[in-house]
CSV table of C-alpha atoms in Angstrom, one decimal:
chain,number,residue,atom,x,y,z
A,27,UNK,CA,107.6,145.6,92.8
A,28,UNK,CA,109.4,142.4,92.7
A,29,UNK,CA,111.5,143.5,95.4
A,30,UNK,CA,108.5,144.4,97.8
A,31,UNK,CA,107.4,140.7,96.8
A,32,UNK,CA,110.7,139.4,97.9
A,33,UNK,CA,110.8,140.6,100.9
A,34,UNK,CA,107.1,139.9,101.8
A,35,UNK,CA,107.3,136.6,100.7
A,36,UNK,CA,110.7,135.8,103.1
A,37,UNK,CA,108.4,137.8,106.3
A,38,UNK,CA,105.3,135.5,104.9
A,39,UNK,CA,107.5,132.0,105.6
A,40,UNK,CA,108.9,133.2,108.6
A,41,UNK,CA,105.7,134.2,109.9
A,42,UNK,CA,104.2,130.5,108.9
A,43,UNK,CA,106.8,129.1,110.6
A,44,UNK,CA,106.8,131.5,114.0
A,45,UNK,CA,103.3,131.3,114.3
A,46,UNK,CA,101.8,128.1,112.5
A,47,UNK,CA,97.6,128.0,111.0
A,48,UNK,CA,95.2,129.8,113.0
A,49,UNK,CA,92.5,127.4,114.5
A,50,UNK,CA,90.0,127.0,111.5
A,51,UNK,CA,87.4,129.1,112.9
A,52,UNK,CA,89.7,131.8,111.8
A,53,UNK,CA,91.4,130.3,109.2
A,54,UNK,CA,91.0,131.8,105.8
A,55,UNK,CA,91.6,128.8,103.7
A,56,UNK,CA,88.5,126.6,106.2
A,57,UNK,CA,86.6,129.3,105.3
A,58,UNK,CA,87.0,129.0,101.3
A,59,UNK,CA,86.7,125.1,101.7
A,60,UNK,CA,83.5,126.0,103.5
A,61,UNK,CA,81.8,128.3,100.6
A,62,UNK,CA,83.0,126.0,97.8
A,63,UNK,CA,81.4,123.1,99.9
A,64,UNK,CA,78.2,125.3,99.5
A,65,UNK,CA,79.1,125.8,96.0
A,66,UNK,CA,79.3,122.2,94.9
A,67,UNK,CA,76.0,121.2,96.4
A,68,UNK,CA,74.2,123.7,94.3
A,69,UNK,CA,76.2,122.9,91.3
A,70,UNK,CA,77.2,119.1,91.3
A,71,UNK,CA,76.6,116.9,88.7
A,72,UNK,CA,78.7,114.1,87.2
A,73,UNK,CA,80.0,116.8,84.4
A,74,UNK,CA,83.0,118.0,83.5
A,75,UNK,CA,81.4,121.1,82.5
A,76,UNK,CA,79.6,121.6,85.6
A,77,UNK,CA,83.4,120.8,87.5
A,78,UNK,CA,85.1,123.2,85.4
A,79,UNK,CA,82.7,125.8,86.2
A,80,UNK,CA,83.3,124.4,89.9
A,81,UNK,CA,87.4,125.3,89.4
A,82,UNK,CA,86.3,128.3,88.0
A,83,UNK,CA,84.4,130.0,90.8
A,84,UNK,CA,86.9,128.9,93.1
A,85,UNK,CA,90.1,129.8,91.5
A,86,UNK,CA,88.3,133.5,90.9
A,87,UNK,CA,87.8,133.7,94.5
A,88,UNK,CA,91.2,133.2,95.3
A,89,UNK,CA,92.5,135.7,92.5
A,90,UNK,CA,89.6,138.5,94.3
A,91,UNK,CA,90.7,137.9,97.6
A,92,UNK,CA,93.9,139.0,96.5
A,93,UNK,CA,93.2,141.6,94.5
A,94,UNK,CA,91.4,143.1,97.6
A,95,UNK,CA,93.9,142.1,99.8
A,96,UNK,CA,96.1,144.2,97.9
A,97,UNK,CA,93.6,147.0,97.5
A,98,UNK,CA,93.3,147.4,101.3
A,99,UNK,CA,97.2,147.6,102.0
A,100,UNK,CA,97.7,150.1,99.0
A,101,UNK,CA,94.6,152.0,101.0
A,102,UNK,CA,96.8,151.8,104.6
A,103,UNK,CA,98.5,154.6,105.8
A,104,UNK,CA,101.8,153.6,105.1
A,105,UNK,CA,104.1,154.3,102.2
A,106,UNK,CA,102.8,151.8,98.9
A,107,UNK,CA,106.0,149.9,98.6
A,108,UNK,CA,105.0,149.0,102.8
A,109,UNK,CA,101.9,148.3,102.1
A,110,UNK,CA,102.9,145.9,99.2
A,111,UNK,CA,105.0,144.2,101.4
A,112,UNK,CA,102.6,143.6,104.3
A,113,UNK,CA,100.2,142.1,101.7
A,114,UNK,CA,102.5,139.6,100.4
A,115,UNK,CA,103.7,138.7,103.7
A,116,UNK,CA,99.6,137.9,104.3
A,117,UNK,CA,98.8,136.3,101.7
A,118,UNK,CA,102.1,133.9,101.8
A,119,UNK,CA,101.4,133.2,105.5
A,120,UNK,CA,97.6,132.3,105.2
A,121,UNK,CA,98.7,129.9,102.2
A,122,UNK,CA,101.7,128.5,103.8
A,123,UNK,CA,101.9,125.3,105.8
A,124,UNK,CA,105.5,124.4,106.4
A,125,UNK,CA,104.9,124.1,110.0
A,126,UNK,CA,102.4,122.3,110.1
A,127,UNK,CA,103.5,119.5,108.2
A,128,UNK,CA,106.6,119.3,110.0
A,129,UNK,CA,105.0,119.2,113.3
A,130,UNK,CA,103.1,116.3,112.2
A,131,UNK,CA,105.5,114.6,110.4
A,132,UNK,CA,107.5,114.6,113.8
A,133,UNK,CA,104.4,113.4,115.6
A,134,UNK,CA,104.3,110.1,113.3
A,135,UNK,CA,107.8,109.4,113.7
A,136,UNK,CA,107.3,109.3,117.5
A,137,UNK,CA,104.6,107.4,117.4
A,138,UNK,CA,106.9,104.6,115.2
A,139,UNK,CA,109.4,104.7,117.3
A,140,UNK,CA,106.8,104.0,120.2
A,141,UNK,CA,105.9,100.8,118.4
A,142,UNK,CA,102.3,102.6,118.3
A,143,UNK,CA,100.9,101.2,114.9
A,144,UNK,CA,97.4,101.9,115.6
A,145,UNK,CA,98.1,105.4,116.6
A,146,UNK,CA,100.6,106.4,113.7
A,147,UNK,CA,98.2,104.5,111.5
A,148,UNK,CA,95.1,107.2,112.6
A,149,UNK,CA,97.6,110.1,112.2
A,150,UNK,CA,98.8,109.5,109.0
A,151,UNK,CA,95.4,110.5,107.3
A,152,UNK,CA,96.1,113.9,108.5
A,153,UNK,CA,98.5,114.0,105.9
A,154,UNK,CA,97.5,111.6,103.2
A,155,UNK,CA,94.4,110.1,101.4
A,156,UNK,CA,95.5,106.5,101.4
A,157,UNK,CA,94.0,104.0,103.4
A,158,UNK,CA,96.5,103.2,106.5
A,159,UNK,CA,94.3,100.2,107.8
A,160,UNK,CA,97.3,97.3,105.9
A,161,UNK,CA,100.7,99.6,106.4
A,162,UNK,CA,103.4,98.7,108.3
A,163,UNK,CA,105.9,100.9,109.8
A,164,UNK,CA,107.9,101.4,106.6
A,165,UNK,CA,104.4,101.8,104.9
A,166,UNK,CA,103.7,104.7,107.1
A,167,UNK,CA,106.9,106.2,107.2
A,168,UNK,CA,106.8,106.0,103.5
A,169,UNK,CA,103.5,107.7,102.7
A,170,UNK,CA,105.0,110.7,105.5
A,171,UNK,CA,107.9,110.8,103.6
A,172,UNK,CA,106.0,111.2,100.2
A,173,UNK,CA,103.3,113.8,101.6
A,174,UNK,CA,106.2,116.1,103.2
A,175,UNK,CA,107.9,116.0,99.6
A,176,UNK,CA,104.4,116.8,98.0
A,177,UNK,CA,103.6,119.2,100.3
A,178,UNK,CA,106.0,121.0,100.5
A,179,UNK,CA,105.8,121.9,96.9
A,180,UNK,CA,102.3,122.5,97.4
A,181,UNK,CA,102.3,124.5,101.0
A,182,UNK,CA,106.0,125.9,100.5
A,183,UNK,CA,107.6,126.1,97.0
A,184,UNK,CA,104.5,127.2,95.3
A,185,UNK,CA,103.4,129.8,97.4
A,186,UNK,CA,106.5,131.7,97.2
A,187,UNK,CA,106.7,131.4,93.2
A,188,UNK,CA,103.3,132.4,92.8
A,189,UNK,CA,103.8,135.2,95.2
A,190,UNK,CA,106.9,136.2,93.0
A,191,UNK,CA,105.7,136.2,89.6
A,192,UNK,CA,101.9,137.6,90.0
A,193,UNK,CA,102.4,138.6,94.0
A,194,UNK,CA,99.0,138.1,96.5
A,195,UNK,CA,96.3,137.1,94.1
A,196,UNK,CA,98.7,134.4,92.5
A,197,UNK,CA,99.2,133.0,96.1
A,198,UNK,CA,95.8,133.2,96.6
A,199,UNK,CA,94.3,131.4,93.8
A,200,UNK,CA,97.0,128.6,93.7
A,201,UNK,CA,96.1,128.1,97.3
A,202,UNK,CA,92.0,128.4,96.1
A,203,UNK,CA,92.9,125.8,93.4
A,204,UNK,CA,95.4,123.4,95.5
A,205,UNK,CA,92.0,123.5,98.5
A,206,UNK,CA,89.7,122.7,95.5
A,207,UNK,CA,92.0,119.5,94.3
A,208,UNK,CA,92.4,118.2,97.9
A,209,UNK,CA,88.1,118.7,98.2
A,210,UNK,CA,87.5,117.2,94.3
A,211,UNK,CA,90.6,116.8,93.0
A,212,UNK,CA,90.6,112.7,93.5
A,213,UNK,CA,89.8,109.6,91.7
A,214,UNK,CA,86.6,108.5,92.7
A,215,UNK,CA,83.0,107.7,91.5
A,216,UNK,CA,81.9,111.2,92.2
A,217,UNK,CA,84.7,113.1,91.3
A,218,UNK,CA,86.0,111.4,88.2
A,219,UNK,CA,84.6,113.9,85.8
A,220,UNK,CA,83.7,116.9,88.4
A,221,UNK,CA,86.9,116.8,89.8
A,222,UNK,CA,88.9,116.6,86.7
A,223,UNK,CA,89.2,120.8,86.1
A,224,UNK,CA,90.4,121.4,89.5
A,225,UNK,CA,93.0,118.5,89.4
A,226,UNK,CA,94.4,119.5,85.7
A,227,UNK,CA,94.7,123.1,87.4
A,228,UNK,CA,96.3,122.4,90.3
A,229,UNK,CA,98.9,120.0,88.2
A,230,UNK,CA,99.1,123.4,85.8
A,231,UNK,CA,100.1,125.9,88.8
A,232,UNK,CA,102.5,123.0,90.4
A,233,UNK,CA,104.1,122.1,87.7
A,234,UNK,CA,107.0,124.8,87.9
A,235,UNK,CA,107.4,124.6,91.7
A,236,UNK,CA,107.5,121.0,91.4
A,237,UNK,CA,110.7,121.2,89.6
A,238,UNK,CA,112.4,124.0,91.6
A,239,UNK,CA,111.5,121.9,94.3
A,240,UNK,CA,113.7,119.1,93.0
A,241,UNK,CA,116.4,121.4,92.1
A,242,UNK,CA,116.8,123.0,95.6
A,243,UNK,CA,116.3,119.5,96.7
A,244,UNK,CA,119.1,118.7,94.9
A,245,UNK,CA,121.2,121.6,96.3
A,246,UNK,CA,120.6,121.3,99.8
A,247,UNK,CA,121.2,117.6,99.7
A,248,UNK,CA,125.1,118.1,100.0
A,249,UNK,CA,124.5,119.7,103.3
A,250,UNK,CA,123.7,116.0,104.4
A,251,UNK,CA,126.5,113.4,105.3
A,252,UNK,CA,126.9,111.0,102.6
A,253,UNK,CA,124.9,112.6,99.9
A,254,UNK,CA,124.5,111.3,96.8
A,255,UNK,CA,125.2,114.6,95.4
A,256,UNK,CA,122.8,117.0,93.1
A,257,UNK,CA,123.8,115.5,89.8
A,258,UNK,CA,122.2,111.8,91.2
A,259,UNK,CA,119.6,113.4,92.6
A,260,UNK,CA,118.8,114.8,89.1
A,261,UNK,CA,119.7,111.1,87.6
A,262,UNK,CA,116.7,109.9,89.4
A,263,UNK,CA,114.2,112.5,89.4
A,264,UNK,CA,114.7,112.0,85.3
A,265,UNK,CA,114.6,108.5,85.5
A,266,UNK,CA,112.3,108.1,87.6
A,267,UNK,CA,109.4,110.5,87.7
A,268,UNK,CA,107.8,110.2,84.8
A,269,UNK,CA,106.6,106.8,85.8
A,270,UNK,CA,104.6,108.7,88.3
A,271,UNK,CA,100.4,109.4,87.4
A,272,UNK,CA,101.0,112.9,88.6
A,273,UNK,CA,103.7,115.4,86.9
A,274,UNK,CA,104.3,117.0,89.9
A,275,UNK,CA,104.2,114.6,93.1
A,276,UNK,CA,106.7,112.0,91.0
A,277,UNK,CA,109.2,114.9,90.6
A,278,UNK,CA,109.1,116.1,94.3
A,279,UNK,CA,108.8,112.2,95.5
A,280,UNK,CA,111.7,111.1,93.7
A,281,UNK,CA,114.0,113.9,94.2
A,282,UNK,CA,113.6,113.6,98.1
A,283,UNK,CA,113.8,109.5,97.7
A,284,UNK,CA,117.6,109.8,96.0
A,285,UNK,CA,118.5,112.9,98.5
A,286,UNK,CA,117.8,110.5,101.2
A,287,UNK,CA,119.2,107.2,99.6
A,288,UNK,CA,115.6,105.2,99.9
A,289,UNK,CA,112.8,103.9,98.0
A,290,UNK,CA,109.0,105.1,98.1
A,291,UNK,CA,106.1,103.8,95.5
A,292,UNK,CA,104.7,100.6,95.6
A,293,UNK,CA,101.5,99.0,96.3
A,294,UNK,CA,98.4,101.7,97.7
A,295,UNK,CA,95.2,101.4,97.9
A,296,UNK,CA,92.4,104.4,98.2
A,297,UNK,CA,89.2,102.8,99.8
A,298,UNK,CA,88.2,100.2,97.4
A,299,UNK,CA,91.3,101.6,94.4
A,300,UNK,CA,94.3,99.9,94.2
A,301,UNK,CA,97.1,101.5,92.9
A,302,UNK,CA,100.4,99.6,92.1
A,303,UNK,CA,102.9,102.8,92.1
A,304,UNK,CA,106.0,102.8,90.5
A,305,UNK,CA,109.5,102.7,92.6
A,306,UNK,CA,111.0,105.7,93.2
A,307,UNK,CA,114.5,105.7,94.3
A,308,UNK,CA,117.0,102.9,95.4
A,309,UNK,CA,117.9,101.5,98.9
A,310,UNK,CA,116.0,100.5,101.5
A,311,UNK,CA,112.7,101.4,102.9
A,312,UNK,CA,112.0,104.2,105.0
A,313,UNK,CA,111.9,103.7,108.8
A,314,UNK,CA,110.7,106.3,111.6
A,315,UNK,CA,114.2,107.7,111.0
A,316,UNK,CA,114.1,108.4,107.9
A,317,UNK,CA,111.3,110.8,108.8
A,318,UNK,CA,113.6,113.2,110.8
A,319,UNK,CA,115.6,113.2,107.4
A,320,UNK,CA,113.2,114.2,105.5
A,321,UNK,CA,111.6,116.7,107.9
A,322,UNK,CA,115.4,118.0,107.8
A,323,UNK,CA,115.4,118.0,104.1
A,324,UNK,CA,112.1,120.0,103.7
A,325,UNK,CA,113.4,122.4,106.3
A,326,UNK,CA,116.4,123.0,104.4
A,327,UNK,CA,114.2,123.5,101.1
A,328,UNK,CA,112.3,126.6,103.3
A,329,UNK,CA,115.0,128.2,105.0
A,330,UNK,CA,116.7,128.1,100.9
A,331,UNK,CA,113.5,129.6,99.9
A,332,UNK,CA,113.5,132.6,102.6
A,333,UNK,CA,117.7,133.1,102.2
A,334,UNK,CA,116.6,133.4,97.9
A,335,UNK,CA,114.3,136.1,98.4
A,336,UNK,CA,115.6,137.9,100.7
A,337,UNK,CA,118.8,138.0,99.0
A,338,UNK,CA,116.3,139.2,96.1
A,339,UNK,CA,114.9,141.7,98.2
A,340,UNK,CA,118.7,143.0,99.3
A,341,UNK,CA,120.2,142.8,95.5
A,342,UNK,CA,117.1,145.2,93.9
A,343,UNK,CA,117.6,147.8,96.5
A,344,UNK,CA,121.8,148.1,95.8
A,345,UNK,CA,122.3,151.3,94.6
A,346,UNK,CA,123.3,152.0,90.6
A,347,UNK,CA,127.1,153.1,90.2
């Protein structure tokens, strides 16, 4: 079983990063963020009760899907083990987004290095929730720099330890409950109480992939010139993430600021909310190079990810002497 979630989850990154999302008409995630649109104006009200039930019909959805995904492969006419296989690969495709965030990442760095603040400015929302009306470059390049380390966790890391430990409906319904925080998940007049299940969930199912993130963050640093090494990386992320107001995007955040020797945080503000977030890191700022480093750095972190489990895969199937 593991094995068959090994290898599915290696063909399921590949597969994200050969083919990318589908358009969202066919995209099974804009479908979910659809129906639990549909869900919240029948059910919204300024409850924690009402949100948790919110988290729960959403997260259950996501944990269906996967049992059914799983049902219909085992139903295929191909040998189980196959089958298993196909449905991890699937599920870890649909709820990865490595490519994606890369591709945009690289977009906002050329735009930077066009001197096109207006443009990078609009782009940047596609990856992050701040407002990007008052950033500079190095305010830009810092926020992409923060969302690829985020992300990835979220869109990369987590899918394939989910996908390991409770195979297609654990992908499934951390993908469900990471869709749910992005919708609700936020500080905000409306959210602040209906939000609140779906963001302690989310921080609950990232809170392990969060820290291997740092740790292969750590490992794959050395592969860069002038690394500070994995034990400084480790210095940091101690020192420094749990200053953070998340337990997960402080770990990831910190561990790729010391890998790539600068300093993220500071002041952001979220509409009318202002938040003064703590350093992270030391050095300078980020630039638009800094950007192709950490696209770099991420990439790394996914190609570690496939090599692990399909090394997983290999090492089940040696035979017993």
């Amino acid at each position: 079983m593991v094995s068959g979630h090994a290898l599915g989850t290696a063909v399921g990154l590949l597969l994200d990063r050969a083919l990318g999302e589908p358009p969202d008409a066919w995209h099974p995630v804009a479908w979910f963020g659809t129906a639990m649109q549909h869900v919240e104006q029948r059910l919204y009200a300024d409850s924690r009760v009402r949100g948790t039930a919110h988290a729960a019909i959403g997260a259950g959805t996501g944990l269906l899907a996967g049992v059914v995904l799983v049902r219909v492969c085992d139903l295929a006419p191909v040998p189980r083990p196959l089958g298993r296989v196909v449905a991890t690969a699937l599920a870890v495709g649909v709820a990865s987004s490595g490519r994606m965030l890369r591709n945009t990442s690289q977009d906002i760095q050329q735009l930077l290095e066009q001197e096109d603040l207006a443009a990078a400015r609009e782009r940047v929302t596609w990856l992050v929730g701040r407002d990007p009306s008052g950033l500079d470059a190095s305010g830009i390049a810092s926020a992409v720099v923060e969302s690829l380390a985020e992300n990835t966790v979220d869109a990369v890391v987590a899918p394939v330890f989910w996908a390991l430990v409770a195979g297609p409906p654990g992908v499934l319904a951390h993908r469900a409950v990471n869709t749910m925080d992005s919708m609700v998940g936020h500080h905000s007049e409306r959210y602040e109480r209906y939000g609140w299940a779906a963001a302690r969930l989310d921080d609950l199912m990232a809170w392990v992939p969060a820290r291997i993130m740092a740790g292969v963050v750590a490992v794959v640093s050395c592969l860069t010139p002038d690394a500070p090494g994995p034990q400084a990386v480790l210095r940091i992320v101690r020192r420094d993430a749990p200053a953070h107001p998340s337990p997960n995007a402080g770990v990831a955040e910190s561990a790729a600021a010391a890998a790539l020797g600068v300093r993220l945080g500071g002041p952001l503000h979220y509409g009318s909310r202002f938040e003064d977030r703590p350093v992270l890191g030391e050095g300078p700022r980020p630039t638009a190079h800094t950007i192709a480093g950490a696209r770099s750095l991420v990439d790394a972190v996914e190609w570690a990810l496939v090599a692990g489990t399909l090394a997983s895969a290999l090492a089940s199937h040696q035979p017993e002497r």
